[in-house]
PDB file of C-alpha atoms in Angstrom:
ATOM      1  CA  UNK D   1      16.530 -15.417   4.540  1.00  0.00           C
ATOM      2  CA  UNK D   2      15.317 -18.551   2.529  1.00  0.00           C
ATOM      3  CA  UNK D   3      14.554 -17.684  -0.782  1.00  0.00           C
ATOM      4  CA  UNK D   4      10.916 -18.798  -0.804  1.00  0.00           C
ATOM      5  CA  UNK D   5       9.888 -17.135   2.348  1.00  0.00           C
ATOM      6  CA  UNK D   6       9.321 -13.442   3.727  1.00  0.00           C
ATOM      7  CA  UNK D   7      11.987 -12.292   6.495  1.00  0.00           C
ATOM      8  CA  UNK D   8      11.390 -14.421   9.844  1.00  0.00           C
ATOM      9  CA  UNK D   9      10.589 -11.241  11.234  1.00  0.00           C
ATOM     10  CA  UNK D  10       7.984 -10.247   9.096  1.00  0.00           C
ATOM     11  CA  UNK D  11       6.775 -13.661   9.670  1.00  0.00           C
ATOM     12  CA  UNK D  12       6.716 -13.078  13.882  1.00  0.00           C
ATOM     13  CA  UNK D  13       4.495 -10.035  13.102  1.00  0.00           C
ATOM     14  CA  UNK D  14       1.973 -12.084  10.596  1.00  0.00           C
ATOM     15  CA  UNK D  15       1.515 -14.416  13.212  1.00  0.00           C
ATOM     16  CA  UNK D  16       1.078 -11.890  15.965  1.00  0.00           C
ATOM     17  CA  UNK D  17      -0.962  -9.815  14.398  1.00  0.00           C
ATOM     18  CA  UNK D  18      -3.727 -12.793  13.695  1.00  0.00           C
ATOM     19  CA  UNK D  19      -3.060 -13.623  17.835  1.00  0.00           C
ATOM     20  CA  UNK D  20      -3.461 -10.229  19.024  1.00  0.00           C
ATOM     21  CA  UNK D  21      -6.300  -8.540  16.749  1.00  0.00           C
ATOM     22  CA  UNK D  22      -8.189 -11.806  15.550  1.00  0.00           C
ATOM     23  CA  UNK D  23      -9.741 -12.387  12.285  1.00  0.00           C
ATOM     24  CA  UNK D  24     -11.251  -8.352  11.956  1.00  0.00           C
ATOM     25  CA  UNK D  25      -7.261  -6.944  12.187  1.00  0.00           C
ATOM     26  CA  UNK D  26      -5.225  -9.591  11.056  1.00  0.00           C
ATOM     27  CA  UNK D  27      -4.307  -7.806   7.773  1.00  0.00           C
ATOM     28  CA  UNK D  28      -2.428  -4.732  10.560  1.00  0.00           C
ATOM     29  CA  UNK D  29       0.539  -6.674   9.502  1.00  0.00           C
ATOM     30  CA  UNK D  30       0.428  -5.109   5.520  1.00  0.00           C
ATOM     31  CA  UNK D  31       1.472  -2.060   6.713  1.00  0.00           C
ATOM     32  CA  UNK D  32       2.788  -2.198  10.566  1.00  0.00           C
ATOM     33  CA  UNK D  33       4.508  -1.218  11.880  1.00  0.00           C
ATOM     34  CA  UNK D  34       6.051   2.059   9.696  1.00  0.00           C
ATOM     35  CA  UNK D  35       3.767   2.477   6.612  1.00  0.00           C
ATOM     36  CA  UNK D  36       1.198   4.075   6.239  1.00  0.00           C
ATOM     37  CA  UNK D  37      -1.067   6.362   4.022  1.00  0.00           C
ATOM     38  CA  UNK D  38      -2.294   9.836   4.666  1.00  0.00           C
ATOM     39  CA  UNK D  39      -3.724  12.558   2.945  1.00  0.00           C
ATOM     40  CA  UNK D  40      -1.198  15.518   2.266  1.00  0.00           C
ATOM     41  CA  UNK D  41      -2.496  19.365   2.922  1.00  0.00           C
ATOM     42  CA  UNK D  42      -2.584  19.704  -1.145  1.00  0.00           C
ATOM     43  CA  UNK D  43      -5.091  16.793  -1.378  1.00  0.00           C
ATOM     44  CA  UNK D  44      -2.678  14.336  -2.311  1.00  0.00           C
ATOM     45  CA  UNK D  45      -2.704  10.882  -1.149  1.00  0.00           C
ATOM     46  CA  UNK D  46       1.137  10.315   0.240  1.00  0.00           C
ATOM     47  CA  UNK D  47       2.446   7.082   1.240  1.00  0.00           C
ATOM     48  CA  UNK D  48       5.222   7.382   4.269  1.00  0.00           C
ATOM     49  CA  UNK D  49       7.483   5.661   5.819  1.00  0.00           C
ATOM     50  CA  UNK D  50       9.295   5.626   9.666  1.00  0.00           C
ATOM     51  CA  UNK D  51       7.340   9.479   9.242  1.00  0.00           C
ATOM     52  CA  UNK D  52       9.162  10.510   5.792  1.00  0.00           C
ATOM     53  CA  UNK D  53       7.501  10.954   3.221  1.00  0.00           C
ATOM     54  CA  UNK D  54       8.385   8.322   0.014  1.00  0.00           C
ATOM     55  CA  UNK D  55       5.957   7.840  -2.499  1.00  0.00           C
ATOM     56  CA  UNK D  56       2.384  10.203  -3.614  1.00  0.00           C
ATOM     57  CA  UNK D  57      -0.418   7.745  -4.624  1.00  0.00           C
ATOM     58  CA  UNK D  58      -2.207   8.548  -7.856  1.00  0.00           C
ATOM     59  CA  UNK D  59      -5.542   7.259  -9.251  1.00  0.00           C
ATOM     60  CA  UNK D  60      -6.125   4.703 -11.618  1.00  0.00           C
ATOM     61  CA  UNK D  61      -6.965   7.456 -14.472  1.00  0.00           C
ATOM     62  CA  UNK D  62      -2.898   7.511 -14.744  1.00  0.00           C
ATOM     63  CA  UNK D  63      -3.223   4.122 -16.883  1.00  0.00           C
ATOM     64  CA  UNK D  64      -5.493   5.232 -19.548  1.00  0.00           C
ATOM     65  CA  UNK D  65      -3.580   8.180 -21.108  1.00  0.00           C
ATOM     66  CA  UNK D  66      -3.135   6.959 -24.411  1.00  0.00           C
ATOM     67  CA  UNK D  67      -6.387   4.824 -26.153  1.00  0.00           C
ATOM     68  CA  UNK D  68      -5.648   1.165 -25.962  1.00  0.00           C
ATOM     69  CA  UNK D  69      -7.755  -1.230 -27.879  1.00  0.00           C
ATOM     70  CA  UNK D  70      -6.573  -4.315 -26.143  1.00  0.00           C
ATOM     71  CA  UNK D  71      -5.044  -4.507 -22.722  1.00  0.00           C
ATOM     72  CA  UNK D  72      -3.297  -7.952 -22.165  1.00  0.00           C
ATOM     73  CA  UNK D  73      -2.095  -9.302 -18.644  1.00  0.00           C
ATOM     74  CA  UNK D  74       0.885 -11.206 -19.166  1.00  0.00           C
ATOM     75  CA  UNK D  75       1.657 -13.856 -16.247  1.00  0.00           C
ATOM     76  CA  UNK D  76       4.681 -15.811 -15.572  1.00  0.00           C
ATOM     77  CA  UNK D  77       3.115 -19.040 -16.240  1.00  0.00           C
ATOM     78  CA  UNK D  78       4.990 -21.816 -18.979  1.00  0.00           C
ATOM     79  CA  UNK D  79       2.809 -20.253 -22.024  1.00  0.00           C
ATOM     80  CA  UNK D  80       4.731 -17.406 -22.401  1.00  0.00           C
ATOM     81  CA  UNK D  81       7.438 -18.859 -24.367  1.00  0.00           C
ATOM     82  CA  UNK D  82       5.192 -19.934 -26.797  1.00  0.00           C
ATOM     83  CA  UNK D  83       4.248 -16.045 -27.375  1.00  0.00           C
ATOM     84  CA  UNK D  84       5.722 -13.312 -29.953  1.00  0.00           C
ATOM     85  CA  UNK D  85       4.918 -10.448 -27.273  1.00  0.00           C
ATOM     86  CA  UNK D  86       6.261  -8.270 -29.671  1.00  0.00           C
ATOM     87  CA  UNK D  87       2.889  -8.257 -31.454  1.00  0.00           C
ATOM     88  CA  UNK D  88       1.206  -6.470 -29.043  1.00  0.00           C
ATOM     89  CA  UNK D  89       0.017  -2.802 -29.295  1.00  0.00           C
ATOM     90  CA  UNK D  90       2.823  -0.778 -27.201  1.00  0.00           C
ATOM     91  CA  UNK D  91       1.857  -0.083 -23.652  1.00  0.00           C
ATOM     92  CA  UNK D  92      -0.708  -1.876 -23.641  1.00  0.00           C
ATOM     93  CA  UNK D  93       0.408  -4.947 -21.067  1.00  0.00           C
ATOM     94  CA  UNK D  94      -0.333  -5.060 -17.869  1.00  0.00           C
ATOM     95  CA  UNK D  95       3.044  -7.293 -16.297  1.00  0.00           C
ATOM     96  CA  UNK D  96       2.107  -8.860 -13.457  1.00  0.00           C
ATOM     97  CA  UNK D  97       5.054 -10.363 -11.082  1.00  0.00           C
ATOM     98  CA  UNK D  98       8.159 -12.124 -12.439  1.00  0.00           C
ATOM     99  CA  UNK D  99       6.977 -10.956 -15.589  1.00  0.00           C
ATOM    100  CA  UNK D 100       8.882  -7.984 -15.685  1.00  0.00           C
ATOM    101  CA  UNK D 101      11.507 -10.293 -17.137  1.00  0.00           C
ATOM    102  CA  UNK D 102      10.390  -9.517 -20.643  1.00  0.00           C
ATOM    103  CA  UNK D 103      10.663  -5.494 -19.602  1.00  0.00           C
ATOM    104  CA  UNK D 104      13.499  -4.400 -22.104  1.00  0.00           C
ATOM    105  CA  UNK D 105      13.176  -8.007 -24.390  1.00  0.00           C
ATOM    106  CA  UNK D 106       9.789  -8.170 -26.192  1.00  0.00           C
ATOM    107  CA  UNK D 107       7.909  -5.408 -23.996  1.00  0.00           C
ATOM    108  CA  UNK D 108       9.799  -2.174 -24.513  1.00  0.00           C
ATOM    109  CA  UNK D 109       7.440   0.287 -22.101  1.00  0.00           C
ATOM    110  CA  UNK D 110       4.246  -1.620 -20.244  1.00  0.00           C
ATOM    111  CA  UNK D 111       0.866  -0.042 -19.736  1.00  0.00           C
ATOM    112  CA  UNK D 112       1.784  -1.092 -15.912  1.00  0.00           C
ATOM    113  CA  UNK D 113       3.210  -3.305 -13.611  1.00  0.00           C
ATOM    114  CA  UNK D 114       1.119  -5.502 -10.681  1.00  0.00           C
ATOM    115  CA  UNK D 115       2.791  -6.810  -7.695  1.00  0.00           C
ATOM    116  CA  UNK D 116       0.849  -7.515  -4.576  1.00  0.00           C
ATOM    117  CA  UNK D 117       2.636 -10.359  -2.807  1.00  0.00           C
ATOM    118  CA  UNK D 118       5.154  -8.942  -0.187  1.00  0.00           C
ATOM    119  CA  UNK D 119       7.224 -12.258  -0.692  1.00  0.00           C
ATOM    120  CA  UNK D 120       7.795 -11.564  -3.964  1.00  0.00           C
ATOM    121  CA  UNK D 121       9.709  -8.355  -3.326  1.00  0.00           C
ATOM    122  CA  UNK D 122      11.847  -9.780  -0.667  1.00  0.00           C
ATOM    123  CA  UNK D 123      13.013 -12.680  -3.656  1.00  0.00           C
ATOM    124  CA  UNK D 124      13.404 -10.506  -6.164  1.00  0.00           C
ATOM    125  CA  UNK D 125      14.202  -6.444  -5.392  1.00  0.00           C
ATOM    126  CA  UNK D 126      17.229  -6.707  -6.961  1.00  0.00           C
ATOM    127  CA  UNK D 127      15.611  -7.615 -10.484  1.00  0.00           C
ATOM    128  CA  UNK D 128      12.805  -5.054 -10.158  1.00  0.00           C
ATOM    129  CA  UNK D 129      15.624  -2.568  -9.474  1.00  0.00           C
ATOM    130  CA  UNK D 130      16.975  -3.833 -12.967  1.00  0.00           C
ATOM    131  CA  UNK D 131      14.006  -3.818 -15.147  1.00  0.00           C
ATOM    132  CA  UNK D 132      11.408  -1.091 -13.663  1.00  0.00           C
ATOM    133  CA  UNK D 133      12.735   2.360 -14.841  1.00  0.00           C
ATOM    134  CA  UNK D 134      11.795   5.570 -13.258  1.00  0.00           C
ATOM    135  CA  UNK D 135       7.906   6.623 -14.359  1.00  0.00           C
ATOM    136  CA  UNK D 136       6.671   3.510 -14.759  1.00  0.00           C
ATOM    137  CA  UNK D 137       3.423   2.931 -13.877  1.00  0.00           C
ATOM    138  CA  UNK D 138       2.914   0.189 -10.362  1.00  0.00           C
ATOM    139  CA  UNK D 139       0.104  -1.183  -9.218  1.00  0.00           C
ATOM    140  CA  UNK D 140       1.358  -2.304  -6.032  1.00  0.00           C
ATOM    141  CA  UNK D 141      -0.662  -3.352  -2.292  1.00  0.00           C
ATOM    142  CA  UNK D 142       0.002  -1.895   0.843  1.00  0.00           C
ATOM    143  CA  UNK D 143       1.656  -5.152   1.729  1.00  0.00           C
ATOM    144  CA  UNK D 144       4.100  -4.420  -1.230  1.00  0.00           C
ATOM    145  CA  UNK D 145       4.503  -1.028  -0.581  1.00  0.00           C
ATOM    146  CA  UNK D 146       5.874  -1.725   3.029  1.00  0.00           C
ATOM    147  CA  UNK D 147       8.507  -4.646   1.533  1.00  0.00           C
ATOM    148  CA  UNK D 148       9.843  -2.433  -0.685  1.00  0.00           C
ATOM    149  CA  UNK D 149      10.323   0.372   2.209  1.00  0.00           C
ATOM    150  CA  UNK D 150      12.089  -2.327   4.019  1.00  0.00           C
ATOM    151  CA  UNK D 151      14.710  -3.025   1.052  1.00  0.00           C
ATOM    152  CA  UNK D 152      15.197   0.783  -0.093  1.00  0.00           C
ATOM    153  CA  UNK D 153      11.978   3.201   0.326  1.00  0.00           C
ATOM    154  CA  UNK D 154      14.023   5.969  -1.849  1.00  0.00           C
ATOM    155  CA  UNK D 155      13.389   3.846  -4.763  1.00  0.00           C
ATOM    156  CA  UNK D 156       9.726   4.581  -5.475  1.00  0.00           C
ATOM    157  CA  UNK D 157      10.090   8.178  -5.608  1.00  0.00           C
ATOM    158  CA  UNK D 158      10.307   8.499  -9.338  1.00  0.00           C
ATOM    159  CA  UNK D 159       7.371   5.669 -10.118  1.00  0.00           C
ATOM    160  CA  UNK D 160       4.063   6.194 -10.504  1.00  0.00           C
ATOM    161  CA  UNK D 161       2.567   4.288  -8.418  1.00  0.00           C
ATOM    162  CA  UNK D 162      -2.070   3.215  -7.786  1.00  0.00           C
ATOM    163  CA  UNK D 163      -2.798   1.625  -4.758  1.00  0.00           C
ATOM    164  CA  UNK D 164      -3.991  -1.904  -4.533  1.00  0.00           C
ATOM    165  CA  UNK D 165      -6.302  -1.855  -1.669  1.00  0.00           C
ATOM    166  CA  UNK D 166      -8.251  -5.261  -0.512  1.00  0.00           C
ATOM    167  CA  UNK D 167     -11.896  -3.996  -0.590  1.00  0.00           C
ATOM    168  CA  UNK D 168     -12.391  -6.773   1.760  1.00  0.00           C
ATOM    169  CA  UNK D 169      -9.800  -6.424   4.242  1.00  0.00           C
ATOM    170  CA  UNK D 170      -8.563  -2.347   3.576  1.00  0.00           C
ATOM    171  CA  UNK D 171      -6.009  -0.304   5.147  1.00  0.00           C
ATOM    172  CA  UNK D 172      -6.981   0.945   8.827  1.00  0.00           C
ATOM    173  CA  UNK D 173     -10.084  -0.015   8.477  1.00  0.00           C
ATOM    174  CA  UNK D 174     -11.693  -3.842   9.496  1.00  0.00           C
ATOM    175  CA  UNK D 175     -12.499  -6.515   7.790  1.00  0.00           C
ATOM    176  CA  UNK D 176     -15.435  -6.002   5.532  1.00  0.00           C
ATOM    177  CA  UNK D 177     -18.831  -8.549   5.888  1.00  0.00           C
ATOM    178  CA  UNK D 178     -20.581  -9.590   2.325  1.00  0.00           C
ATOM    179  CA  UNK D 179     -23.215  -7.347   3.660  1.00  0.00           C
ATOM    180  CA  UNK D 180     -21.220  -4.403   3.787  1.00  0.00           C
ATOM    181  CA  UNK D 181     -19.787  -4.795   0.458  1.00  0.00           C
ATOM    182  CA  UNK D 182     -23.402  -5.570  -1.269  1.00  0.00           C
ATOM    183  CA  UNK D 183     -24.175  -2.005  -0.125  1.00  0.00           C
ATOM    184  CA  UNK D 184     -21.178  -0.565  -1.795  1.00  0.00           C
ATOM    185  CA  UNK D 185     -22.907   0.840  -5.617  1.00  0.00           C
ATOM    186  CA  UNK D 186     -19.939  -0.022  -7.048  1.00  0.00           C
ATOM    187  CA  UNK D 187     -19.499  -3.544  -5.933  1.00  0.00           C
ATOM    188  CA  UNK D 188     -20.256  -6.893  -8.197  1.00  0.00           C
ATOM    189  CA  UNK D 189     -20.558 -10.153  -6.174  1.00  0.00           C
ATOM    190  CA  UNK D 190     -22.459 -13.580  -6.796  1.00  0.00           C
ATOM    191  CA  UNK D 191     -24.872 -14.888  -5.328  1.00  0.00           C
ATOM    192  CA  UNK D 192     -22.433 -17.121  -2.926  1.00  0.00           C
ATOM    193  CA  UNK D 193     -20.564 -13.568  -1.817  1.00  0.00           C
ATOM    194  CA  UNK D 194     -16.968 -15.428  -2.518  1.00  0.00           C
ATOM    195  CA  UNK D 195     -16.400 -13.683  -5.541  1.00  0.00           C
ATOM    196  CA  UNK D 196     -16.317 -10.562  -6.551  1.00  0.00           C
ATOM    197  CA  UNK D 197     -15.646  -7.094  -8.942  1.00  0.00           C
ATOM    198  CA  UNK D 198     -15.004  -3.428  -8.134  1.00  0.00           C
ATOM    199  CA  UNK D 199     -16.178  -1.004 -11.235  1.00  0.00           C
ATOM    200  CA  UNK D 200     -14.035   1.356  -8.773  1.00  0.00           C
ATOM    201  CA  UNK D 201     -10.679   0.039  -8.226  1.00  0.00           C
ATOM    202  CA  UNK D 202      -9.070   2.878  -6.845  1.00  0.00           C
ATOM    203  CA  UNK D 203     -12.344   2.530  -4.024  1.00  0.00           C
ATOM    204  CA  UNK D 204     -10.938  -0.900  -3.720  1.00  0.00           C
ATOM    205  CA  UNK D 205     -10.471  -4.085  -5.568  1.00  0.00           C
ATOM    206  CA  UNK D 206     -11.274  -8.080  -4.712  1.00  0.00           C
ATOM    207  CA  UNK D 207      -8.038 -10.169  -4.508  1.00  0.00           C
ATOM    208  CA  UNK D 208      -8.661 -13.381  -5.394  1.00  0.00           C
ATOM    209  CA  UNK D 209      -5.688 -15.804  -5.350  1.00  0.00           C
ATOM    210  CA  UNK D 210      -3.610 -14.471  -7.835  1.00  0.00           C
ATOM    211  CA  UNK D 211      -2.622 -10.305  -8.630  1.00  0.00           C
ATOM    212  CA  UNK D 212      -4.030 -11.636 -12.124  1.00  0.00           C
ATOM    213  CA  UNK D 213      -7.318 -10.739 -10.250  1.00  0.00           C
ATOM    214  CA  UNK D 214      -6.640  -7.596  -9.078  1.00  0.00           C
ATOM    215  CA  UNK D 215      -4.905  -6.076 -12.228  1.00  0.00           C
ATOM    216  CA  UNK D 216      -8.031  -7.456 -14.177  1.00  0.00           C
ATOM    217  CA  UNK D 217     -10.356  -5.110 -11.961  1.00  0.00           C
ATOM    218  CA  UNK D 218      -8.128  -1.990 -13.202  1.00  0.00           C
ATOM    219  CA  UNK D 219      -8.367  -2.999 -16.948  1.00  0.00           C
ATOM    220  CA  UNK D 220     -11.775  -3.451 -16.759  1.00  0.00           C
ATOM    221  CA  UNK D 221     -12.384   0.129 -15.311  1.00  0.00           C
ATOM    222  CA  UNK D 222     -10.268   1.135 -18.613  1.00  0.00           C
ATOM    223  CA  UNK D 223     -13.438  -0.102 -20.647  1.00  0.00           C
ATOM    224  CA  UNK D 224     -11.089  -1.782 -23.588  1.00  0.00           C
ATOM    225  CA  UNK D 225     -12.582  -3.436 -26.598  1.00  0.00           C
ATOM    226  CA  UNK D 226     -10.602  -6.440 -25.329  1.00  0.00           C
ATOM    227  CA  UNK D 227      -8.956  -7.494 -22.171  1.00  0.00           C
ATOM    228  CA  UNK D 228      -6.328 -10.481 -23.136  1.00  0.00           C
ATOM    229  CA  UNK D 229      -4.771 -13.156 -21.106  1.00  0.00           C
ATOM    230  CA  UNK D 230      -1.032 -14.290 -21.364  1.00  0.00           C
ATOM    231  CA  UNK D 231       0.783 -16.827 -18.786  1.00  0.00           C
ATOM    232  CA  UNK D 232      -2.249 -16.690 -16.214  1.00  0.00           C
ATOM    233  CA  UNK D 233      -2.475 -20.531 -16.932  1.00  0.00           C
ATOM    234  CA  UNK D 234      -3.059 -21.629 -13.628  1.00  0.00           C
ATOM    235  CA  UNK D 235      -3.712 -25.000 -13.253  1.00  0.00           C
ATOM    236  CA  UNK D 236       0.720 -25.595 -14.260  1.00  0.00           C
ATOM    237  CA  UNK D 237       1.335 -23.122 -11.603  1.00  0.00           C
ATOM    238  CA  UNK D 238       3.282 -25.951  -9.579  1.00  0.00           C
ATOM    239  CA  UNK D 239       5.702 -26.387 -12.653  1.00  0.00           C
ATOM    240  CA  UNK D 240       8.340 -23.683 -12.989  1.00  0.00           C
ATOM    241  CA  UNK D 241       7.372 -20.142 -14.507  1.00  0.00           C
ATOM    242  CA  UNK D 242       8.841 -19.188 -18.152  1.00  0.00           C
ATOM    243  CA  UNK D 243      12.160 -17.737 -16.677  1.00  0.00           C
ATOM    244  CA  UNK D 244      12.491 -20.728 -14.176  1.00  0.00           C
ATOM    245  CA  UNK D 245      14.028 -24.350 -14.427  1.00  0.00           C
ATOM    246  CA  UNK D 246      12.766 -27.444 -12.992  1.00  0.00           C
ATOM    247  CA  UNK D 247      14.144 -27.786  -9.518  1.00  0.00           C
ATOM    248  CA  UNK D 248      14.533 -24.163  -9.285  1.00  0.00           C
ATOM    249  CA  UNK D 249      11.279 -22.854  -9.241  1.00  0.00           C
ATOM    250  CA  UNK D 250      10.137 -20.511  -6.150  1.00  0.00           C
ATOM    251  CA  UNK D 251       6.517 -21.809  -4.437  1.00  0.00           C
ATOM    252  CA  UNK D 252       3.366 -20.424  -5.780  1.00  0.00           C
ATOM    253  CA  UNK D 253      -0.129 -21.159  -4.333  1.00  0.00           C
ATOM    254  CA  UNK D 254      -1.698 -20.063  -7.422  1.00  0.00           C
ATOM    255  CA  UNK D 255      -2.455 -23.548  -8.582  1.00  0.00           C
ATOM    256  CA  UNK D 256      -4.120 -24.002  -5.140  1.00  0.00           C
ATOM    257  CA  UNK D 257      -6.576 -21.355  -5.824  1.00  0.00           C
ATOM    258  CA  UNK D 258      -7.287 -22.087  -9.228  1.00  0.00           C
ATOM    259  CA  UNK D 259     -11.588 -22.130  -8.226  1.00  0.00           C
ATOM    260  CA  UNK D 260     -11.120 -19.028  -6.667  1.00  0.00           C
ATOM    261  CA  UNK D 261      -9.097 -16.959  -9.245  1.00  0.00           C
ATOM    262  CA  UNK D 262     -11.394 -18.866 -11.978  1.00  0.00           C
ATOM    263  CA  UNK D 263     -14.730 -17.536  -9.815  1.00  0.00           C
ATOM    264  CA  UNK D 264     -13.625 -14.296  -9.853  1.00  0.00           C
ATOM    265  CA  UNK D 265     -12.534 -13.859 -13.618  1.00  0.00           C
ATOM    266  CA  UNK D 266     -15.775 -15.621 -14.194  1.00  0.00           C
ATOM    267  CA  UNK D 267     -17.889 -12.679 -12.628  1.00  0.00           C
ATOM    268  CA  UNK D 268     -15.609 -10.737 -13.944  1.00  0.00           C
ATOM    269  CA  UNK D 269     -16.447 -11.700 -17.616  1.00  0.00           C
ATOM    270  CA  UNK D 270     -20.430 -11.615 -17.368  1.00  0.00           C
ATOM    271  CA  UNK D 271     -19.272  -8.185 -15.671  1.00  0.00           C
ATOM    272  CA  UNK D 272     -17.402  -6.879 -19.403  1.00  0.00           C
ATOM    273  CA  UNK D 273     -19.919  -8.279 -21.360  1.00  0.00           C
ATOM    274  CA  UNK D 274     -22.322  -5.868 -20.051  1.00  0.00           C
ATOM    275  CA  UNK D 275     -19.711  -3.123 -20.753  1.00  0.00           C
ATOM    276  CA  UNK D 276     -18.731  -4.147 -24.118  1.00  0.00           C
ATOM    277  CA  UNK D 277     -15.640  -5.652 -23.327  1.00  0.00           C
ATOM    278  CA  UNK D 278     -14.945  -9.418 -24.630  1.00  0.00           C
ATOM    279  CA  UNK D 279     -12.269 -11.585 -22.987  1.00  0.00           C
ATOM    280  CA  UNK D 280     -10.010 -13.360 -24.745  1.00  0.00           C
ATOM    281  CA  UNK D 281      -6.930 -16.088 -24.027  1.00  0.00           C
ATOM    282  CA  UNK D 282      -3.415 -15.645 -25.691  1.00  0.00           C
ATOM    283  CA  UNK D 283      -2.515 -19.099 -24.197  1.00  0.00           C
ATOM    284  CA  UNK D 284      -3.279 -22.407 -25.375  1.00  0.00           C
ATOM    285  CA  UNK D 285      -3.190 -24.330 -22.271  1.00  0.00           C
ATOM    286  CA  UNK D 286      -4.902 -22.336 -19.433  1.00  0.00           C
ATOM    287  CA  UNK D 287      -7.327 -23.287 -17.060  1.00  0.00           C
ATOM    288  CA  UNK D 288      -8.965 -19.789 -18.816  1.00  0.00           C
ATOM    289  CA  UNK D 289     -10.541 -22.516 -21.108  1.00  0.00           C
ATOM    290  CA  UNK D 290     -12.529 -23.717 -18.755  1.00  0.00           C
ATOM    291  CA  UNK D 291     -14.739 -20.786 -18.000  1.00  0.00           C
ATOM    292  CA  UNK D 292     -15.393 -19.968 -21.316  1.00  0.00           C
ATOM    293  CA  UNK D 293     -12.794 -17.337 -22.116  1.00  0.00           C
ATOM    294  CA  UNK D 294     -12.238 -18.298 -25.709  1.00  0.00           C
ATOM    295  CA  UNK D 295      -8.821 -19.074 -27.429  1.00  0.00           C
ATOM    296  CA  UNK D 296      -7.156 -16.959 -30.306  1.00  0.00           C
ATOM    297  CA  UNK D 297      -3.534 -17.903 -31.418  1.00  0.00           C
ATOM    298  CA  UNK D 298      -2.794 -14.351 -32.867  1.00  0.00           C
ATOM    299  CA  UNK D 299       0.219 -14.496 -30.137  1.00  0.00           C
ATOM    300  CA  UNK D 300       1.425 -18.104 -30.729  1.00  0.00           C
ATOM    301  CA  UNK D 301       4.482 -18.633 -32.499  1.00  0.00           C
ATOM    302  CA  UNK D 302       4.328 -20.369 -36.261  1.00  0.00           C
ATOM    303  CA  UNK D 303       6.977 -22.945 -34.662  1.00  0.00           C
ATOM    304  CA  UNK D 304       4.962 -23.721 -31.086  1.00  0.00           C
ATOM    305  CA  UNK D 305       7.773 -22.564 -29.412  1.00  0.00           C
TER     306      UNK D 305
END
């Protein structure tokens, strides 16, 4: 398998999907064709796999055990290295891919872990083996979910693990007009419908180019003073992350959808200011910037580096 790209396989059953279903169905191929999701005769939500049962779903109340004053998300992007994570409150980051790095280093126990990108489980199961210890808390998609079934679906059995489920484009159920989601109470989107916030996430959450989105919909519902930003710099997403070298670094579209993930955070911030939560960026070089989220250096390193 290359190391940039999801099993060819998995690719044959992308395509197919968006042939055989259209536009409506196309997302089938998240959990086709041996996940899926079902509710258990104790009212649990279960996730199973090939018909055994591997993982129980819980809601989104499992994060917020402990009172956090600031919840940062912590990204892979180059500003990282330029942080002391080890000033932040304990348990209070949300890691969000490759991130988990710094699991063990200067994050002893994160409030969670975020992965929603299948490809990033096929490149990297090994390391999440490594660093993710049994009850940590994952935030993972139904897309995820099913890629790490296909590498070992034993191994989530002793996680904790919330759903990430596309509000537009759920599991076993259609794709989801702007009409439809206005009606939902629960539901924030501009005027344009392209962007979007769920007050519920475990109803649902808008993905928007980057898992930064998604894991910012969960903090939110958390209602912290202060919801910091860490390596979601964006616009350098082309350059390699902080544990990458030039020449080595795996693709990302991130940089790609830097309007879209900047739309979303944007609504998203008008959205916690309403709530009493304020926004702040931990990096000095993000695209954050550019919507308004202000800077504070009480992460950046004396040296710069």
């Amino acid at each position: 398998m290359p190391h940039r790209d999801r099993p060819f396989s998995r690719s044959l059953i992308k395509l197919g999907t968006r042939l055989l279903l259209g536009r409506a169905w196309a997302h089938a191929q998240d959990w086709f064709p041996w996940l899926s999701i079902r509710q258990t005769p104790q009212a649990e939500r279960a996730v199973f796999y090939h018909g055994a049962r591997v993982a129980t779903l819980l809601g989104s109340a499992v994060l917020w055990g402990a009172e956090v004053d600031t919840v940062t998300i912590v990204g892979s992007g180059p500003s990282v290295a330029l942080a002391d994570l080890t000033r932040l409150e304990r348990g209070s980051a949300m890691l969000l891919n490759g991130a988990i790095h710094l699991i063990g280093e200067c994050i002893a126990a994160p409030l969670a872990v975020a992965i929603q990108d299948e490809r990033f489980v096929f490149r990297h199961f090994a390391l999440m083996r490594k660093k993710i210890a049994a009850g940590q808390r994952l935030l993972l998609s139904v897309a995820a979910l099913r890629a790490i079934c296909e590498n070992d679906s034993l191994w989530l059995a002793d996680k904790r693990i919330v759903l990430i489920d596309d509000i537009r484009k759920p599991y076993e159920l259609p794709r989801r007009r702007d009409g439809t989601l206005r009606a939902l109470d629960f539901v924030r989107l501009d005027r344009s419908g392209r962007y979007g916030v769920s007050l519920e996430p475990d109803r649902g959450v808008f993905e928007g180019g980057s898992v930064a989105v998604s894991a910012l919909q969960f903090a939110l519902a958390g209602r912290p003073q202060t919801i910091g930003f860490i390596g979601v710099d964006i616009r350098n997403a082309a350059g390699p992350r902080f544990y990458e070298h030039a020449g080595t670094a795996a693709f990302s579209g991130v940089a790609g959808a830097e309007q879209r993930i900047l739309g979303h955070i944007g609504l998203a911030m008008s959205v916690a200011e309403t709530r009493g939560t304020r926004f702040v960026n931990f990096s000095p070089v993000s695209a954050l910037a550019d919507i308004g989220v202000g800077f504070d250096d009480r992460l950046l390193r004396p040296t710069g580096r």
